[in-house]
């Protein structure tokens, strides 16, 4: 038999909002927070064909909006951009489009902090900062965690290549210190039940079943978003922009950034 393929083009947009910095000089530099607002659309012929993407990544999208509202009330020395990027699920296209045609000079972009799926299970004692160790953001993340009474999740090998599969990667390739903040796993309440809940998400990931559930404990999301905003604020108020660790290949891109 014949196989027929249909290709259709869909136009999507990145959405950005800027909170101007308060320092006469440092306001020319920016910290960018990102979350992707897209998912996989529709598929199949059953009763429910919509990929709502509640965790991945309506959670990050909503968290970013709350962070922007907080930043407006208390601006930092550097400017802060809240950037909702499109088409992440199609190959990081929105983040790549921004990096190739940025709204702010890459050389004056201090950092990118990305949220891709928030912790819907409950508050934890730790926070995930994998990828931050490549830059000064690692030490800043540890200090931010300590100030919030959190620990940084133990380092584990990135066997799934997570650092190369989310929107911060497009910024890193352009030379901007960047990583994605992950929710903690050392849960405070009902530890065994919480771990079972966390494992249950594997069956809903990238499926039509990734839907909002009113029984979610949003305290973990608040914690993750607050940590991200606190870290961004530390970057935005620091005397100098973060740098890559010596020898990191992305550091070379930083040297030639415009």
Short mmCIF file of C-alpha atoms in Angstrom, two decimals:
data_model
loop_
_atom_site.label_atom_id
_atom_site.label_comp_id
_atom_site.label_asym_id
_atom_site.label_seq_id
_atom_site.Cartn_x
_atom_site.Cartn_y
_atom_site.Cartn_z
CA UNK A 1 0.00 0.00 0.00
CA UNK A 2 0.89 3.67 -0.27
CA UNK A 3 1.91 5.85 2.63
CA UNK A 4 0.79 9.46 2.42
CA UNK A 5 2.25 12.24 4.53
CA UNK A 6 0.75 15.67 5.01
CA UNK A 7 2.92 18.56 6.11
CA UNK A 8 1.41 21.76 7.46
CA UNK A 9 3.07 24.91 8.68
CA UNK A 10 1.99 26.62 11.90
CA UNK A 11 3.13 30.09 12.89
CA UNK A 12 3.90 30.55 16.58
CA UNK A 13 5.32 33.50 18.47
CA UNK A 14 7.70 34.09 21.33
CA UNK A 15 6.27 36.52 23.90
CA UNK A 16 8.55 38.81 25.92
CA UNK A 17 8.11 41.34 28.70
CA UNK A 18 10.89 43.45 30.23
CA UNK A 19 11.20 44.91 33.73
CA UNK A 20 13.77 47.74 33.35
CA UNK A 21 16.69 47.77 35.76
CA UNK A 22 17.16 50.50 38.37
CA UNK A 23 20.93 51.02 38.05
CA UNK A 24 21.96 53.67 35.47
CA UNK A 25 24.71 51.44 34.03
CA UNK A 26 23.67 47.88 34.86
CA UNK A 27 20.18 48.34 33.38
CA UNK A 28 21.84 47.94 29.95
CA UNK A 29 22.41 44.28 30.89
CA UNK A 30 19.62 41.71 31.27
CA UNK A 31 18.74 38.46 33.01
CA UNK A 32 16.35 36.35 30.92
CA UNK A 33 13.89 33.89 32.44
CA UNK A 34 12.28 31.44 30.01
CA UNK A 35 9.52 28.86 29.81
CA UNK A 36 8.05 27.26 26.69
CA UNK A 37 4.32 27.75 26.18
CA UNK A 38 3.74 25.14 23.44
CA UNK A 39 2.91 21.45 23.45
CA UNK A 40 2.12 18.81 20.84
CA UNK A 41 -1.33 19.97 19.69
CA UNK A 42 -3.82 17.20 18.89
CA UNK A 43 -3.39 13.58 17.89
CA UNK A 44 -5.50 10.47 17.52
CA UNK A 45 -9.23 9.93 17.17
CA UNK A 46 -10.42 9.10 20.71
CA UNK A 47 -12.57 11.14 23.07
CA UNK A 48 -9.58 13.20 24.24
CA UNK A 49 -7.07 14.18 21.57
CA UNK A 50 -5.65 17.37 23.12
CA UNK A 51 -2.12 17.51 24.54
CA UNK A 52 -2.84 19.99 27.34
CA UNK A 53 0.72 19.86 28.67
CA UNK A 54 -0.32 20.84 32.19
CA UNK A 55 3.01 19.96 33.79
CA UNK A 56 5.03 20.28 30.57
CA UNK A 57 4.83 23.20 30.38
CA UNK A 58 1.76 25.10 31.50
CA UNK A 59 3.30 24.91 34.97
CA UNK A 60 6.45 26.76 33.90
CA UNK A 61 4.42 29.20 31.83
CA UNK A 62 2.25 30.12 34.83
CA UNK A 63 5.24 30.24 37.16
CA UNK A 64 7.02 32.68 34.87
CA UNK A 65 3.98 34.96 34.83
CA UNK A 66 3.86 35.02 38.64
CA UNK A 67 7.60 35.76 38.75
CA UNK A 68 7.15 38.65 36.32
CA UNK A 69 4.42 40.13 38.51
CA UNK A 70 6.74 39.94 41.53
CA UNK A 71 9.65 41.50 39.60
CA UNK A 72 7.50 44.45 38.53
CA UNK A 73 6.83 45.22 42.19
CA UNK A 74 10.55 45.02 43.09
CA UNK A 75 12.88 45.70 40.13
CA UNK A 76 16.58 44.77 40.27
CA UNK A 77 19.70 46.66 39.22
CA UNK A 78 19.89 44.89 35.87
CA UNK A 79 16.91 44.61 33.59
CA UNK A 80 14.93 41.36 33.66
CA UNK A 81 13.22 39.78 30.66
CA UNK A 82 10.43 37.23 30.97
CA UNK A 83 10.38 35.25 27.75
CA UNK A 84 7.76 32.66 26.82
CA UNK A 85 9.21 30.73 23.89
CA UNK A 86 7.33 28.77 21.24
CA UNK A 87 7.87 25.42 19.56
CA UNK A 88 10.15 23.82 22.16
CA UNK A 89 8.53 20.46 21.52
CA UNK A 90 9.40 20.70 17.83
CA UNK A 91 13.14 21.00 18.51
CA UNK A 92 13.76 24.09 20.66
CA UNK A 93 12.73 26.26 17.71
CA UNK A 94 11.47 29.25 19.69
CA UNK A 95 14.57 29.47 21.86
CA UNK A 96 16.82 29.05 18.82
CA UNK A 97 14.89 31.76 16.97
CA UNK A 98 15.40 34.16 19.87
CA UNK A 99 19.12 33.36 20.18
CA UNK A 100 19.64 33.95 16.44
CA UNK A 101 17.75 37.25 16.47
CA UNK A 102 17.78 38.47 20.08
CA UNK A 103 15.83 41.42 21.45
CA UNK A 104 18.82 42.26 23.69
CA UNK A 105 22.53 42.01 22.79
CA UNK A 106 23.84 38.56 23.70
CA UNK A 107 27.04 40.14 25.06
CA UNK A 108 24.91 42.09 27.57
CA UNK A 109 22.75 39.09 28.55
CA UNK A 110 23.96 38.04 31.99
CA UNK A 111 22.19 34.68 32.26
CA UNK A 112 19.25 32.57 31.18
CA UNK A 113 17.27 30.66 33.78
CA UNK A 114 14.76 28.22 32.29
CA UNK A 115 11.71 26.48 33.76
CA UNK A 116 10.54 23.36 31.96
CA UNK A 117 8.00 21.45 34.11
CA UNK A 118 7.47 22.46 37.73
CA UNK A 119 7.18 20.31 40.85
CA UNK A 120 3.45 19.49 41.20
CA UNK A 121 3.96 17.01 44.04
CA UNK A 122 4.84 19.22 47.00
CA UNK A 123 7.58 21.23 48.68
CA UNK A 124 10.99 19.60 48.93
CA UNK A 125 14.16 20.09 50.94
CA UNK A 126 16.28 20.35 47.78
CA UNK A 127 16.35 22.03 44.37
CA UNK A 128 17.83 20.82 41.08
CA UNK A 129 20.58 22.93 39.50
CA UNK A 130 22.16 20.48 37.04
CA UNK A 131 24.18 22.37 34.40
CA UNK A 132 24.81 25.37 36.66
CA UNK A 133 28.23 23.98 37.60
CA UNK A 134 29.51 24.92 34.14
CA UNK A 135 29.43 28.60 35.13
CA UNK A 136 29.49 30.97 38.09
CA UNK A 137 25.76 30.26 38.36
CA UNK A 138 26.67 27.06 40.24
CA UNK A 139 28.06 28.86 43.29
CA UNK A 140 25.30 31.48 43.09
CA UNK A 141 22.67 28.74 42.98
CA UNK A 142 24.17 27.09 46.06
CA UNK A 143 24.12 30.39 47.95
CA UNK A 144 20.54 31.06 46.88
CA UNK A 145 19.47 27.58 47.99
CA UNK A 146 21.19 27.97 51.36
CA UNK A 147 19.45 31.30 51.98
CA UNK A 148 16.10 29.56 51.38
CA UNK A 149 16.96 26.64 53.67
CA UNK A 150 17.36 24.32 50.69
CA UNK A 151 20.14 22.02 49.55
CA UNK A 152 21.25 21.51 45.96
CA UNK A 153 20.25 18.06 44.66
CA UNK A 154 23.19 15.64 44.45
CA UNK A 155 24.96 15.66 41.08
CA UNK A 156 24.19 12.67 38.86
CA UNK A 157 25.42 11.81 35.35
CA UNK A 158 23.27 13.46 32.67
CA UNK A 159 22.60 10.17 30.87
CA UNK A 160 19.48 11.49 29.13
CA UNK A 161 21.30 14.57 27.84
CA UNK A 162 18.86 16.88 29.62
CA UNK A 163 21.22 19.85 29.33
CA UNK A 164 20.90 19.70 25.55
CA UNK A 165 17.13 19.20 25.40
CA UNK A 166 15.55 22.35 26.79
CA UNK A 167 15.40 26.01 25.84
CA UNK A 168 18.36 27.16 27.92
CA UNK A 169 20.59 25.20 25.51
CA UNK A 170 20.07 27.75 22.71
CA UNK A 171 21.34 30.46 25.05
CA UNK A 172 24.31 28.38 26.15
CA UNK A 173 25.30 27.79 22.54
CA UNK A 174 25.24 31.57 22.05
CA UNK A 175 27.58 31.98 25.06
CA UNK A 176 25.09 32.98 27.75
CA UNK A 177 25.49 31.18 31.11
CA UNK A 178 22.28 29.14 31.25
CA UNK A 179 20.58 26.11 32.78
CA UNK A 180 17.14 24.80 33.73
CA UNK A 181 16.00 24.74 37.34
CA UNK A 182 14.49 21.39 38.33
CA UNK A 183 12.15 20.64 41.20
CA UNK A 184 13.51 18.90 44.25
CA UNK A 185 12.93 15.21 44.97
CA UNK A 186 13.60 15.15 48.73
CA UNK A 187 9.94 15.71 49.58
CA UNK A 188 8.89 17.06 52.95
CA UNK A 189 5.39 15.52 53.32
CA UNK A 190 4.30 11.88 52.89
CA UNK A 191 7.62 10.89 51.39
CA UNK A 192 6.73 7.45 50.06
CA UNK A 193 3.42 8.61 48.57
CA UNK A 194 5.16 11.63 47.07
CA UNK A 195 7.79 9.45 45.40
CA UNK A 196 5.08 7.19 43.98
CA UNK A 197 3.27 10.26 42.63
CA UNK A 198 6.45 11.48 40.99
CA UNK A 199 7.01 8.13 39.29
CA UNK A 200 3.42 8.11 38.02
CA UNK A 201 4.14 11.08 35.76
CA UNK A 202 6.17 8.93 33.36
CA UNK A 203 2.90 7.49 32.01
CA UNK A 204 1.49 10.99 31.38
CA UNK A 205 4.62 12.68 30.00
CA UNK A 206 4.02 13.79 26.40
CA UNK A 207 0.57 12.17 26.44
CA UNK A 208 -2.94 13.61 26.36
CA UNK A 209 -3.14 12.62 30.04
CA UNK A 210 -0.83 15.49 31.10
CA UNK A 211 -3.80 17.41 32.51
CA UNK A 212 -4.33 19.71 35.47
CA UNK A 213 -5.51 18.01 38.64
CA UNK A 214 -7.05 20.12 41.46
CA UNK A 215 -5.45 17.76 44.00
CA UNK A 216 -1.94 18.96 43.10
CA UNK A 217 0.12 20.47 45.93
CA UNK A 218 1.32 23.74 44.41
CA UNK A 219 3.80 24.50 47.21
CA UNK A 220 6.57 22.79 45.22
CA UNK A 221 5.86 24.99 42.21
CA UNK A 222 5.96 28.13 44.35
CA UNK A 223 9.27 26.99 45.85
CA UNK A 224 10.81 26.31 42.43
CA UNK A 225 9.65 29.62 40.93
CA UNK A 226 10.76 31.56 44.01
CA UNK A 227 14.21 29.97 43.88
CA UNK A 228 14.51 30.86 40.19
CA UNK A 229 13.49 34.46 40.80
CA UNK A 230 15.80 34.75 43.82
CA UNK A 231 18.73 33.41 41.79
CA UNK A 232 17.91 35.73 38.91
CA UNK A 233 17.74 38.63 41.33
CA UNK A 234 21.19 37.71 42.70
CA UNK A 235 22.55 37.71 39.14
CA UNK A 236 20.76 40.97 38.37
CA UNK A 237 22.22 42.72 41.43
CA UNK A 238 25.78 41.29 41.28
CA UNK A 239 28.68 43.61 40.41
CA UNK A 240 29.69 41.50 37.39
CA UNK A 241 27.95 39.14 34.97
CA UNK A 242 28.55 35.39 35.50
CA UNK A 243 31.23 33.68 33.42
CA UNK A 244 31.84 30.16 32.13
CA UNK A 245 34.35 27.93 33.89
CA UNK A 246 37.75 27.81 32.19
CA UNK A 247 37.83 25.37 29.31
CA UNK A 248 34.06 25.03 28.87
CA UNK A 249 33.36 24.97 25.12
CA UNK A 250 30.44 27.38 25.47
CA UNK A 251 32.82 29.95 26.94
CA UNK A 252 34.34 30.44 23.49
CA UNK A 253 30.98 31.62 22.18
CA UNK A 254 30.85 34.13 25.04
CA UNK A 255 34.16 35.65 23.95
CA UNK A 256 32.81 36.42 20.48
CA UNK A 257 29.26 37.41 21.49
CA UNK A 258 27.95 40.76 20.27
#
